[in-house]
């Protein structure tokens, strides 16, 4: 299959096939053509060349990145594609939506759940999903995971959510260098496989450069010495140069994001004491206290509508609490990236969005940069600068928001759903940038993997007034607060888990080595840290079996729960082992003095 976008070839010679029941992911950088390829597979775009083959009577359903929700009610919308009314009602209720509710005035998460319910209710043979987890909370994502595992349809998924892909896919398609690379394993095996391909490509380019260098030397030496031209060798040299040009052309241009913390803030960034907030009878939080220190990375999680954005605005002093107090530290410079992208006017050009005061320069971390050069750092083409924001894709709009926010020095960075629509390469770069950032980060996200990689502590809201804070990321929070979210999406509410209080410091004792109990525990932990990765890998390999769920759905669920438990146990064992090792080294150092 082949398709060009004007003079630019999106892909050429793409081969992709799905068998019944196979769930696969389609991975590639922004602009590689993933969404376009999904539209071709759905029959909405005709390719420039190649064939699209479907078995007779095959039903294909595409969920696009930005579905339009229309109709008098959600049920009317859900049956508009041909689904039976009872199937549509059941699917809507599965995603916690009232079928009789109006289709107007939905939040981003509600609209996404309605679109997913409609797609699944149509009982497709092939389901094409383009960023299905955007705007979903973690619990809706887990519902989608369960629905996909229970479905018999083939699925092709474009998503940036690593945890979601690891739990749902059995095959990977990588759209790179204008072709498709195929891996018959789930996404958990993707990164080492892709790294090996990239290394092989780099080695091919290195050898080709050497060959061109050698042939060029021979060719011109031959002309000088013999005054004759070897036409065969000349054609071979020209072909190698064309091959090198193609390899260099297909190499992706890296994103060049940077962030500067500016002037250092005080050690205390935010201190909240006993804050509460309610709207009418609905209590969002009550009696919550926290202290945010410089260089903390705070993740805020919870169901959609639980009050995450409200909590952030309370902590920033943008709204007043009903009770309690919030104190902001000294010298704060705040940059805020809003998930609603409300700061972007769709009728304004990319150029004017970066330089709203006019001119051809933008101040980037205190230094002038030409707008075109700065836009290229975020992978925008010069031809896009005079186009309105409305023509940009979701990923491009997110990159534009990041470009605007990161241009100004900020020692407190607030990111509300920053991972939506970004490709994994961009997410990796953003993660590295935030890990090295010298300021303080508040992160609102439903991306479990992103939170686990970055957060030093996690604040969770259950949507019923309960709030808790735990050191570490999402996995740490769920391990230390079992049952915290029970009842958050309907049913009987359970009491919120209070934030753990600091244990009173015990009187220091002069000991030169670990106690017998600690030493034995350290030995047990060392054995666990060595054993658990092998057990986890064995379980992941078992999950790669594409027919496992169809043969034994109960066994599949048990294996998934066992895998989650082993991952949590490994994370806890590593943390405890590290704490005991640090304690042992400190005691050894103290004994030597």
PDB file of N, CA and C in Angstrom, residues 31 55 67 131 188 320 337 378 390 467 498 505 512 516 537 546 548-549:
ATOM      1  N   UNK A  31       3.073  12.228  12.891  1.00  0.00           N
ATOM      2  CA  UNK A  31       3.295  12.585  11.498  1.00  0.00           C
ATOM      3  C   UNK A  31       3.693  11.420  10.618  1.00  0.00           C
ATOM      4  N   UNK A  55     -12.572  -9.956   4.151  1.00  0.00           N
ATOM      5  CA  UNK A  55     -13.452 -11.096   3.939  1.00  0.00           C
ATOM      6  C   UNK A  55     -14.880 -10.597   3.744  1.00  0.00           C
ATOM      7  N   UNK A  67     -14.016  12.062  18.108  1.00  0.00           N
ATOM      8  CA  UNK A  67     -15.351  11.697  17.637  1.00  0.00           C
ATOM      9  C   UNK A  67     -16.373  12.795  17.928  1.00  0.00           C
ATOM     10  N   UNK A 131      -6.081   6.481  19.519  1.00  0.00           N
ATOM     11  CA  UNK A 131      -5.911   7.112  20.840  1.00  0.00           C
ATOM     12  C   UNK A 131      -7.170   6.975  21.690  1.00  0.00           C
ATOM     13  N   UNK A 188       4.913  -5.206  25.472  1.00  0.00           N
ATOM     14  CA  UNK A 188       5.981  -5.256  26.475  1.00  0.00           C
ATOM     15  C   UNK A 188       7.319  -5.639  25.847  1.00  0.00           C
ATOM     16  N   UNK A 320     -10.393  29.995  46.276  1.00  0.00           N
ATOM     17  CA  UNK A 320     -10.298  29.963  47.730  1.00  0.00           C
ATOM     18  C   UNK A 320     -10.946  28.690  48.269  1.00  0.00           C
ATOM     19  N   UNK A 337       0.021  24.155  31.752  1.00  0.00           N
ATOM     20  CA  UNK A 337      -0.460  23.582  30.488  1.00  0.00           C
ATOM     21  C   UNK A 337      -1.792  22.924  30.772  1.00  0.00           C
ATOM     22  N   UNK A 378      10.081  21.934  17.820  1.00  0.00           N
ATOM     23  CA  UNK A 378       8.909  21.154  18.221  1.00  0.00           C
ATOM     24  C   UNK A 378       8.274  20.454  17.019  1.00  0.00           C
ATOM     25  N   UNK A 390      -6.668  25.491  14.082  1.00  0.00           N
ATOM     26  CA  UNK A 390      -7.704  24.492  13.825  1.00  0.00           C
ATOM     27  C   UNK A 390      -7.238  23.402  12.862  1.00  0.00           C
ATOM     28  N   UNK A 467      -9.548  11.860  50.194  1.00  0.00           N
ATOM     29  CA  UNK A 467      -8.292  12.255  49.558  1.00  0.00           C
ATOM     30  C   UNK A 467      -7.146  11.651  50.373  1.00  0.00           C
ATOM     31  N   UNK A 498      -7.231   7.960  55.068  1.00  0.00           N
ATOM     32  CA  UNK A 498      -6.519   9.170  55.459  1.00  0.00           C
ATOM     33  C   UNK A 498      -5.076   9.095  55.016  1.00  0.00           C
ATOM     34  N   UNK A 505       9.756   9.976  65.277  1.00  0.00           N
ATOM     35  CA  UNK A 505      11.167   9.597  65.206  1.00  0.00           C
ATOM     36  C   UNK A 505      11.577   8.962  66.523  1.00  0.00           C
ATOM     37  N   UNK A 512      26.523  -0.590  65.125  1.00  0.00           N
ATOM     38  CA  UNK A 512      27.532  -0.635  64.072  1.00  0.00           C
ATOM     39  C   UNK A 512      27.116  -1.518  62.908  1.00  0.00           C
ATOM     40  N   UNK A 516      19.769  -8.502  63.644  1.00  0.00           N
ATOM     41  CA  UNK A 516      19.605  -9.827  63.039  1.00  0.00           C
ATOM     42  C   UNK A 516      18.344  -9.865  62.167  1.00  0.00           C
ATOM     43  N   UNK A 537       8.645 -12.217  33.772  1.00  0.00           N
ATOM     44  CA  UNK A 537       8.890 -12.476  32.345  1.00  0.00           C
ATOM     45  C   UNK A 537       8.170 -13.744  31.891  1.00  0.00           C
ATOM     46  N   UNK A 546      -1.831 -15.697  21.782  1.00  0.00           N
ATOM     47  CA  UNK A 546      -3.042 -14.998  21.324  1.00  0.00           C
ATOM     48  C   UNK A 546      -4.330 -15.749  21.609  1.00  0.00           C
ATOM     49  N   UNK A 548      -4.969 -17.520  24.416  1.00  0.00           N
ATOM     50  CA  UNK A 548      -5.125 -17.834  25.833  1.00  0.00           C
ATOM     51  C   UNK A 548      -6.487 -17.393  26.362  1.00  0.00           C
ATOM     52  N   UNK A 549      -6.887 -16.161  26.051  1.00  0.00           N
ATOM     53  CA  UNK A 549      -8.152 -15.668  26.603  1.00  0.00           C
ATOM     54  C   UNK A 549      -9.333 -16.482  26.095  1.00  0.00           C
TER      55      UNK A 549
END
